[in-house]
Amino acid sequence: MCEHGRAVACWRAHDDGDLDVGTPICSDCYDYVGHAIWQWWAPELWRRFTITARRVIARALGVPDSRLREVATLQYAKVAEYQARGVVHFHALVRLDGPKTPEGYAAAPAAVSAGVLAGLLEDAVARVHFDAPSCGGQGGGRLRFGTQVDARTVTGSRGDDPDAPLVGEQVAGYLAKYATKAASDTTDPRRESAHYRRLRATLDDLADQRTSGDDYELLGKWVHMLGFRGHFSSKSRKYSITLGALRRARQRWQRIAADCAREGREVPVLDFADLISDDEEETTLVVGSWSYAGTGWDNDGDTALALAAADRARAYDQWRAEKARAN
């Protein structure tokens, strides 16, 4: 039993969608302020990890940090996933290449195999910390990643079929799984529970206590994201395809899908590689004729998020205007 007289374990089996999943057994014991502070500084902890990882790899290769790019290049793609209790953690695909060459990148140093790289990344995770300031005189302290670190090597074959090659759809599906969960499961207003209401109330209270220029000045703008102010998906600058190329590919895909629907043809879903190639040869036709297609949001969840964001933006603009008049 905890100090509030509640059991410290739950043995009940929960169905999928049960709003009790992720809820603290004792809400009075749960550190809601610490939860909010972790969310706010999680992006900074990740940034420090990327710096530390490069330093650890440089040390393993026997070169100064400043000369790592001469022998190796660290690349990554990262997604932030919300746990059921509303706390983010990170999933990342990390790759080590050799130095940059005119053709791309050389092979990774032989001294750092995939297994060695996994060990170095675990070492970097253990080293990273950030001393978070208190918020409104509450909380604060040293933040670290937890002990549940799982670094695995990615192979060129499938775990369920070792003789079959790993295809791009599987890797994309892995990232999409967490991206979709991060974007919908915890911010959907239909997902209501006493735990989430109290978490948002804690964030609102902390936002009301902020002062101009302090580290939490903009906390109120991120209550709808449970205090997490980072992007759910990010990558190192040179990892894989650029975001600009992805935007162009998405535009091409939309045109092809519309053409197929109009002509009654099947959409070529496996021809994505063709959509992102030949950028230099593509031209843009500007048509000066427009027709109204419609307006609004796809679902109630998107509508609620948009309205909440707009309300926060108006409140923030009003606060800044009042502050300017006061000064």
XYZ file of C-alpha atoms in Angstrom:
327
model
C 0.000 0.000 0.000
C 1.182 3.525 -0.717
C 1.082 6.328 1.833
C -2.410 7.230 0.597
C -3.741 3.753 1.312
C -3.863 2.517 -2.277
C -2.433 -0.693 -3.690
C 0.882 -0.342 -5.534
C 0.051 -2.941 -8.213
C -2.867 -3.687 -10.534
C -3.651 -7.266 -11.549
C -6.740 -6.541 -13.641
C -6.626 -7.391 -17.360
C -7.474 -4.346 -19.485
C -9.022 -4.373 -22.947
C -7.665 -2.290 -25.799
C -9.065 1.210 -25.531
C -9.635 0.998 -21.772
C -8.994 4.538 -20.527
C -7.604 3.146 -17.275
C -4.540 1.950 -19.195
C -1.730 4.400 -18.466
C -3.528 5.894 -15.478
C -1.489 6.069 -12.243
C -2.695 3.635 -9.610
C -2.425 6.498 -7.127
C -2.817 9.915 -8.706
C -1.715 11.574 -5.463
C 1.636 9.767 -5.598
C 2.177 10.521 -9.283
C 4.594 13.376 -10.023
C 2.549 15.470 -12.456
C 4.937 18.418 -12.236
C 7.879 16.133 -12.992
C 5.893 14.689 -15.901
C 5.371 18.187 -17.333
C 9.019 19.147 -16.911
C 10.194 15.944 -18.615
C 7.919 16.620 -21.583
C 9.185 20.169 -21.922
C 12.866 19.239 -21.901
C 12.731 15.903 -23.764
C 13.799 17.569 -27.062
C 16.833 19.065 -25.309
C 17.765 15.671 -23.880
C 17.606 14.185 -27.383
C 19.770 17.007 -28.759
C 22.382 16.329 -26.103
C 22.271 12.631 -26.925
C 23.151 13.310 -30.567
C 26.136 15.400 -29.450
C 27.288 12.816 -26.911
C 26.886 9.953 -29.383
C 29.261 11.636 -31.820
C 31.788 12.212 -29.040
C 31.600 8.594 -27.897
C 32.077 7.335 -31.461
C 35.020 9.697 -32.007
C 36.656 8.412 -28.845
C 36.160 4.816 -29.974
C 37.848 5.648 -33.286
C 40.699 7.467 -31.577
C 40.080 10.859 -33.174
C 39.190 14.263 -31.685
C 35.515 15.203 -31.730
C 36.207 17.977 -34.224
C 37.692 15.512 -36.744
C 35.030 12.795 -36.588
C 33.542 13.771 -39.952
C 36.911 13.007 -41.558
C 36.497 9.309 -40.726
C 32.793 8.739 -39.983
C 29.359 10.340 -40.257
C 26.479 9.649 -37.864
C 23.011 9.730 -39.434
C 19.627 9.136 -37.815
C 15.873 9.357 -38.169
C 13.892 9.716 -34.947
C 10.230 9.589 -33.939
C 8.735 10.540 -30.581
C 6.036 8.172 -29.310
C 3.539 8.915 -26.573
C 3.114 6.147 -24.040
C -0.390 5.436 -22.802
C 0.280 7.579 -19.727
C 1.129 10.556 -21.936
C 4.923 10.561 -21.616
C 7.053 10.642 -24.759
C 9.937 8.338 -25.508
C 12.027 8.044 -28.633
C 12.560 5.466 -31.357
C 15.397 6.015 -33.799
C 17.083 4.407 -36.771
C 20.796 5.214 -36.537
C 23.373 4.617 -39.251
C 27.136 5.125 -39.316
C 28.756 5.981 -42.641
C 32.285 6.848 -43.577
C 33.366 10.362 -44.580
C 31.519 12.230 -47.301
C 32.697 11.632 -50.862
C 31.684 13.111 -54.235
C 29.544 10.000 -54.808
C 27.883 10.104 -51.387
C 29.485 8.480 -48.352
C 32.282 5.969 -47.942
C 31.787 2.738 -46.024
C 31.721 2.956 -42.238
C 35.015 2.310 -40.409
C 35.611 -1.423 -40.012
C 36.326 -0.913 -36.311
C 32.688 0.057 -35.683
C 30.430 -2.806 -36.682
C 26.670 -2.665 -36.185
C 27.020 -4.452 -32.847
C 29.775 -2.107 -31.686
C 27.690 0.902 -32.729
C 24.743 -0.374 -30.679
C 26.995 -0.608 -27.621
C 28.392 2.888 -28.179
C 24.891 4.327 -28.454
C 23.866 2.663 -25.193
C 26.959 4.201 -23.591
C 25.969 7.619 -24.926
C 22.432 7.251 -23.572
C 23.804 6.463 -20.115
C 26.036 9.547 -20.168
C 23.419 12.101 -21.200
C 21.721 14.299 -18.626
C 20.160 17.733 -18.330
C 19.638 19.800 -15.191
C 16.124 21.155 -15.649
C 15.193 24.361 -13.826
C 12.174 24.399 -11.564
C 8.866 25.620 -12.944
C 6.996 28.077 -10.778
C 9.187 27.027 -7.872
C 8.198 23.379 -8.314
C 10.050 20.346 -9.604
C 13.260 20.569 -11.557
C 16.401 18.509 -11.148
C 18.533 16.196 -13.245
C 16.813 14.468 -16.159
C 18.149 11.286 -17.755
C 16.914 8.623 -20.109
C 15.543 5.591 -18.277
C 17.022 2.120 -18.036
C 14.719 0.685 -20.715
C 17.155 1.246 -23.571
C 16.991 -1.316 -26.356
C 19.617 -0.914 -29.090
C 19.278 -3.506 -31.841
C 21.053 -3.962 -35.135
C 19.011 -3.636 -38.315
C 19.738 -6.408 -40.773
C 19.115 -6.702 -44.477
C 16.733 -9.625 -43.972
C 13.377 -10.120 -42.289
C 13.098 -11.596 -38.830
C 10.080 -13.701 -39.811
C 11.756 -14.924 -43.021
C 15.588 -14.789 -42.924
C 15.837 -15.721 -46.597
C 13.654 -12.815 -47.736
C 15.103 -9.319 -48.176
C 14.001 -6.384 -46.057
C 11.903 -4.039 -48.184
C 11.314 -0.321 -47.873
C 7.640 -0.741 -46.991
C 8.598 -2.571 -43.778
C 10.958 0.169 -42.629
C 8.427 2.870 -43.530
C 5.732 0.918 -41.697
C 7.876 0.798 -38.564
C 8.230 4.568 -38.479
C 4.619 5.175 -39.514
C 3.379 3.042 -36.619
C 4.942 5.345 -34.055
C 4.302 8.546 -35.985
C 0.588 7.739 -36.206
C 0.409 6.789 -32.556
C 2.207 9.956 -31.514
C -0.049 12.171 -33.585
C -3.434 10.759 -32.617
C -3.595 8.506 -29.582
C -2.808 11.079 -26.912
C -4.037 14.344 -28.422
C -7.435 13.047 -29.542
C -9.965 14.874 -27.325
C -12.082 11.713 -27.255
C -9.348 10.106 -25.179
C -10.511 11.563 -21.895
C -9.515 10.283 -18.495
C -9.014 11.762 -15.055
C -5.261 11.314 -15.518
C -5.148 13.333 -18.745
C -7.417 16.021 -17.332
C -5.189 16.381 -14.292
C -2.071 16.466 -16.463
C -3.516 19.244 -18.616
C -4.667 21.096 -15.500
C -1.141 20.850 -14.073
C 0.288 22.250 -17.298
C -2.243 25.099 -17.241
C -1.357 25.904 -13.622
C 2.371 25.901 -14.377
C 1.805 28.067 -17.452
C -0.097 30.597 -15.331
C 2.887 30.835 -12.954
C 5.451 31.542 -15.665
C 7.192 34.886 -15.854
C 8.457 36.795 -18.855
C 11.778 35.484 -20.095
C 11.851 32.312 -18.020
C 12.458 28.848 -19.470
C 8.762 27.941 -19.419
C 7.366 31.169 -20.867
C 5.680 29.386 -23.802
C 4.486 26.332 -21.880
C 0.853 27.364 -22.230
C 1.036 27.015 -26.018
C 1.834 23.303 -25.714
C -0.787 22.077 -23.264
C -2.658 20.414 -26.147
C 0.516 18.338 -26.783
C 0.789 17.472 -23.079
C 3.795 19.768 -22.769
C 5.879 18.203 -25.542
C 7.145 20.978 -27.828
C 9.259 18.913 -30.204
C 8.510 17.435 -33.600
C 7.201 13.887 -33.591
C 9.618 13.124 -36.445
C 13.085 14.505 -37.134
C 16.297 13.399 -38.771
C 19.901 14.395 -39.217
C 20.435 16.719 -42.157
C 21.903 14.138 -44.517
C 19.868 11.078 -43.503
C 18.139 9.515 -46.481
C 15.888 11.611 -48.684
C 15.336 15.325 -48.073
C 12.015 16.687 -46.859
C 11.794 18.841 -49.980
C 11.993 15.754 -52.181
C 9.306 14.109 -50.058
C 7.010 17.098 -50.542
C 7.534 16.946 -54.286
C 6.899 13.204 -54.261
C 3.684 13.742 -52.297
C 2.514 16.289 -54.856
C 3.242 13.855 -57.684
C 1.477 11.072 -55.829
C -1.628 13.196 -55.350
C -1.715 13.995 -59.046
C -1.257 10.332 -60.035
C -3.915 9.157 -57.566
C -6.363 11.765 -58.878
C -5.661 10.747 -62.476
C -6.164 7.062 -61.642
C -9.440 7.770 -59.856
C -10.694 9.843 -62.780
C -9.711 7.203 -65.346
C -10.768 4.203 -63.264
C -7.234 2.770 -63.097
C -5.530 1.074 -60.161
C -3.137 3.301 -58.235
C 0.500 2.061 -58.635
C 1.285 1.953 -54.920
C 4.613 0.162 -55.371
C 6.074 2.713 -57.789
C 7.071 5.233 -55.129
C 10.714 5.264 -56.274
C 9.624 6.676 -59.618
C 7.771 9.478 -57.856
C 10.891 10.862 -56.174
C 13.229 10.621 -59.151
C 13.963 12.919 -62.072
C 13.540 16.155 -60.108
C 15.654 18.029 -62.639
C 13.451 16.990 -65.546
C 10.120 17.952 -63.995
C 8.415 21.157 -65.069
C 5.502 22.983 -63.472
C 2.398 23.993 -65.417
C 0.626 26.971 -63.885
C -3.100 27.025 -64.632
C -4.977 30.251 -63.980
C -8.322 28.567 -63.368
C -9.545 27.561 -59.924
C -12.629 25.798 -58.621
C -13.874 25.535 -55.045
C -13.387 22.024 -53.654
C -14.424 22.510 -50.038
C -13.136 23.514 -46.625
C -12.872 22.084 -43.153
C -11.110 19.228 -41.340
C -11.135 15.490 -41.930
C -12.454 14.512 -38.502
C -13.642 15.856 -35.159
C -10.223 15.306 -33.578
C -8.435 17.501 -36.141
C -11.127 20.156 -35.747
C -10.735 20.239 -31.965
C -6.947 20.455 -32.229
C -7.145 23.312 -34.746
C -9.614 25.249 -32.595
C -7.499 24.708 -29.476
C -4.335 25.853 -31.252
C -6.079 28.955 -32.601
C -7.442 29.778 -29.153
C -3.981 29.437 -27.625
C -2.479 31.637 -30.325
C -5.090 34.362 -29.750
C -4.556 34.239 -25.993
C -0.798 34.459 -26.419
C -1.065 37.415 -28.826
C -3.386 39.180 -26.395
C -0.960 38.547 -23.518
C 1.944 39.974 -25.543
C -0.084 43.038 -26.488
C -1.052 43.683 -22.846
C 2.554 43.215 -21.795
C 3.736 45.701 -24.430
C 1.179 48.283 -23.287
C 2.233 47.797 -19.666
C 5.872 48.484 -20.535
